[in-house]
Amino acid sequence: MRVLVLGGTTEARQLYTLLERHAARFDTTVSLAGVTRAPVLPALAVRIGGFGGADGLRDWLLAHRIDAVVDATHPFATQISGNAVRACAAAHVSLLRVERPGWAPTPDDRWTLVPDMQAAARALGAKPRRVLLTVGRKDLLPFAGAGAHDWLLRSVDHPDASLLPPGCRVLLARGPFAEAEEEVLLRRERIDVIVTKNSGGSATRAKLAAARRLGVAVIMVARPPVACAHTVADTLAAMAWLDGLYAHGAATLREV
Ligand SMILES: NC(=O)c1ccc[n+]([C@@H]2O[C@H](COP(=O)([O-])OP(=O)(O)OC[C@H]3O[C@@H](n4cnc5c(N)ncnc54)[C@H](OP(=O)(O)O)[C@@H]3O)[C@@H](O)[C@H]2O)c1
């Protein structure tokens, strides 16, 4: 069975590991956007870069006779996920989305929930604060004019300097992060507010626990909606879905 995994997340990497073990049944291609300079690559066929919108993805699926697509992209990667819905419908290819559950606040958290990055920038207010930005390079623009804060951006790769808020320092780091090291960072930098997307998952959750312990405020950007008919929360459920399709395909072949 020919499978395309749209990747770029921890869940996608977990799925590759399972699919590597089941190469006899699943002929898998992994697709990455090409935004990370040194991505972790699987021992599977890999293609890197955009498809050219929903039409380009549809054509790619047809040309490579793909049977199933697993969209394991990030909850905030809405463009590629929307394209996958349209392309799979047009090419009559089965589509599954893997979407890890979002984070939820506890009574001890000091979260401000906001709908998008613009609202996050406004929520910082006018009074100068020491801000830890844990958002993507694409998300920086609203913060450029957001006030005279002391900015620290944590990022996997260095963003273009023109995107950074004035005076912003950059800390290059790739998760997962442990709670103790997050606490050291928040203390050392005397952070009083963290801005983050509600990415969910465990790789970057430790900052929330550290913030809770130290009484640091969090501005939490809500997830944008993604319309996909079939969604599961983790990799094992995605593998079960693929197994089901494979078994169905094998049964259909036997009937023929
Ligand atoms: N957004 C985040 O916060 C975030 C966080 C961690 C990881 N990531 C990962 O980084 C990648 C890019 O995220 P994004 O938010 O920039 O995506 P996006 O806004 O949804 O997609 C922008 C364009 O990038 C291309 N693209 C995205 N993911 C792709 C993939 N896996 N394979 C091939 N092309 C892809 C597509 O180009 P075409 O239209 O030309 O096909 C898409 O239209 C995704 O794979 C995502 O899983 C994103």
mmCIF file of N, CA and C and ligand atoms in Angstrom, residues 6-9 31-33 35 47 49-53 73-74 76-80 83 138 197, ligand 1:
data_model
loop_
_atom_site.group_PDB
_atom_site.id
_atom_site.type_symbol
_atom_site.label_atom_id
_atom_site.label_comp_id
_atom_site.label_asym_id
_atom_site.label_seq_id
_atom_site.Cartn_x
_atom_site.Cartn_y
_atom_site.Cartn_z
ATOM 1 N N LEU A 6 2.514 13.386 5.634
ATOM 2 C CA LEU A 6 2.877 14.804 5.689
ATOM 3 C C LEU A 6 3.431 15.046 7.078
ATOM 4 N N GLY A 7 4.699 15.404 7.156
ATOM 5 C CA GLY A 7 5.373 15.360 8.454
ATOM 6 C C GLY A 7 5.766 16.713 9.012
ATOM 7 N N GLY A 8 6.784 16.671 9.869
ATOM 8 C CA GLY A 8 7.274 17.894 10.492
ATOM 9 C C GLY A 8 6.944 17.984 11.970
ATOM 10 N N THR A 9 6.555 16.856 12.574
ATOM 11 C CA THR A 9 6.167 16.867 13.997
ATOM 12 C C THR A 9 6.731 15.628 14.710
ATOM 13 N N SER A 31 6.874 13.497 3.512
ATOM 14 C CA SER A 31 7.011 14.814 2.910
ATOM 15 C C SER A 31 7.273 15.862 3.986
ATOM 16 N N LEU A 32 8.329 16.647 3.760
ATOM 17 C CA LEU A 32 8.661 17.740 4.683
ATOM 18 C C LEU A 32 8.606 19.061 3.924
ATOM 19 N N ALA A 33 8.249 20.117 4.652
ATOM 20 C CA ALA A 33 8.118 21.426 4.004
ATOM 21 C C ALA A 33 9.469 21.996 3.580
ATOM 22 N N VAL A 35 11.377 23.709 5.857
ATOM 23 C CA VAL A 35 11.595 24.952 6.605
ATOM 24 C C VAL A 35 12.673 24.809 7.683
ATOM 25 N N ARG A 47 10.634 13.309 0.458
ATOM 26 C CA ARG A 47 10.626 14.417 -0.499
ATOM 27 C C ARG A 47 10.529 15.706 0.315
ATOM 28 N N GLY A 49 9.851 19.992 0.327
ATOM 29 C CA GLY A 49 9.375 21.194 -0.374
ATOM 30 C C GLY A 49 7.897 21.093 -0.693
ATOM 31 N N GLY A 50 7.305 22.260 -0.972
ATOM 32 C CA GLY A 50 5.867 22.301 -1.252
ATOM 33 C C GLY A 50 5.500 21.566 -2.524
ATOM 34 N N PHE A 51 4.193 21.265 -2.646
ATOM 35 C CA PHE A 51 3.674 20.547 -3.820
ATOM 36 C C PHE A 51 3.141 21.526 -4.871
ATOM 37 N N GLY A 52 2.972 22.800 -4.460
ATOM 38 C CA GLY A 52 2.338 23.762 -5.359
ATOM 39 C C GLY A 52 0.830 23.809 -5.115
ATOM 40 N N GLY A 53 0.444 23.937 -3.853
ATOM 41 C CA GLY A 53 -0.978 24.073 -3.513
ATOM 42 C C GLY A 53 -1.731 22.754 -3.593
ATOM 43 N N THR A 73 0.968 16.800 10.270
ATOM 44 C CA THR A 73 1.605 18.118 10.399
ATOM 45 C C THR A 73 1.150 18.784 11.698
ATOM 46 N N HIS A 74 1.763 19.908 11.973
ATOM 47 C CA HIS A 74 1.524 20.622 13.235
ATOM 48 C C HIS A 74 0.097 21.174 13.283
ATOM 49 N N PHE A 76 -0.922 23.945 13.906
ATOM 50 C CA PHE A 76 -1.013 25.308 13.361
ATOM 51 C C PHE A 76 -0.624 25.370 11.880
ATOM 52 N N ALA A 77 -0.308 24.234 11.282
ATOM 53 C CA ALA A 77 0.050 24.220 9.852
ATOM 54 C C ALA A 77 -1.235 24.041 9.038
ATOM 55 N N THR A 78 -2.067 25.071 9.000
ATOM 56 C CA THR A 78 -3.421 24.919 8.441
ATOM 57 C C THR A 78 -3.443 24.905 6.916
ATOM 58 N N GLN A 79 -2.442 25.532 6.304
ATOM 59 C CA GLN A 79 -2.451 25.601 4.835
ATOM 60 C C GLN A 79 -2.296 24.208 4.226
ATOM 61 N N ILE A 80 -1.265 23.486 4.672
ATOM 62 C CA ILE A 80 -1.013 22.160 4.093
ATOM 63 C C ILE A 80 -2.160 21.198 4.456
ATOM 64 N N ASN A 83 -5.016 21.906 2.199
ATOM 65 C CA ASN A 83 -4.678 21.385 0.870
ATOM 66 C C ASN A 83 -4.863 19.873 0.812
ATOM 67 N N LYS A 138 7.341 32.383 11.346
ATOM 68 C CA LYS A 138 6.245 32.982 10.566
ATOM 69 C C LYS A 138 5.335 33.851 11.415
ATOM 70 N N LYS A 197 1.995 29.052 21.308
ATOM 71 C CA LYS A 197 0.814 28.485 20.654
ATOM 72 C C LYS A 197 0.359 27.282 21.465
HETATM 73 N N1 LIG B 1 3.192 26.042 12.135
HETATM 74 C C1 LIG B 1 3.854 25.608 13.197
HETATM 75 O O1 LIG B 1 3.715 26.150 14.306
HETATM 76 C C2 LIG B 1 4.759 24.419 13.101
HETATM 77 C C3 LIG B 1 5.413 23.966 14.252
HETATM 78 C C4 LIG B 1 6.229 22.841 14.170
HETATM 79 C C5 LIG B 1 6.376 22.206 12.971
HETATM 80 N N2 LIG B 1 5.735 22.661 11.858
HETATM 81 C C6 LIG B 1 5.909 21.936 10.598
HETATM 82 O O2 LIG B 1 6.553 22.793 9.682
HETATM 83 C C7 LIG B 1 6.018 22.612 8.383
HETATM 84 C C8 LIG B 1 5.576 23.954 7.831
HETATM 85 O O3 LIG B 1 4.603 24.497 8.702
HETATM 86 P P1 LIG B 1 3.757 25.753 8.259
HETATM 87 O O4 LIG B 1 2.967 26.217 9.412
HETATM 88 O O5 LIG B 1 4.635 26.685 7.501
HETATM 89 O O6 LIG B 1 2.772 25.059 7.204
HETATM 90 P P2 LIG B 1 1.565 25.669 6.368
HETATM 91 O O7 LIG B 1 1.457 27.136 6.592
HETATM 92 O O8 LIG B 1 0.365 24.852 6.622
HETATM 93 O O9 LIG B 1 2.033 25.380 4.871
HETATM 94 C C9 LIG B 1 2.610 26.352 4.025
HETATM 95 C C10 LIG B 1 3.056 25.636 2.760
HETATM 96 O O10 LIG B 1 4.228 24.865 3.035
HETATM 97 C C11 LIG B 1 4.173 23.645 2.317
HETATM 98 N N3 LIG B 1 4.164 22.540 3.295
HETATM 99 C C12 LIG B 1 3.829 22.583 4.610
HETATM 100 N N4 LIG B 1 4.016 21.395 5.198
HETATM 101 C C13 LIG B 1 4.473 20.575 4.216
HETATM 102 C C14 LIG B 1 4.882 19.222 4.192
HETATM 103 N N5 LIG B 1 4.864 18.453 5.302
HETATM 104 N N6 LIG B 1 5.307 18.705 3.011
HETATM 105 C C15 LIG B 1 5.362 19.481 1.883
HETATM 106 N N7 LIG B 1 5.000 20.767 1.855
HETATM 107 C C16 LIG B 1 4.579 21.313 3.003
HETATM 108 C C17 LIG B 1 2.932 23.691 1.469
HETATM 109 O O11 LIG B 1 3.324 24.261 0.233
HETATM 110 P P3 LIG B 1 2.526 23.934 -1.125
HETATM 111 O O12 LIG B 1 1.228 24.655 -1.026
HETATM 112 O O13 LIG B 1 3.434 24.458 -2.179
HETATM 113 O O14 LIG B 1 2.348 22.447 -1.185
HETATM 114 C C18 LIG B 1 2.036 24.636 2.246
HETATM 115 O O15 LIG B 1 1.057 25.260 1.457
HETATM 116 C C19 LIG B 1 4.880 21.613 8.490
HETATM 117 O O16 LIG B 1 5.325 20.391 7.962
HETATM 118 C C20 LIG B 1 4.590 21.534 9.972
HETATM 119 O O17 LIG B 1 4.215 20.240 10.389
HETATM 120 C C21 LIG B 1 4.939 23.754 11.905
#
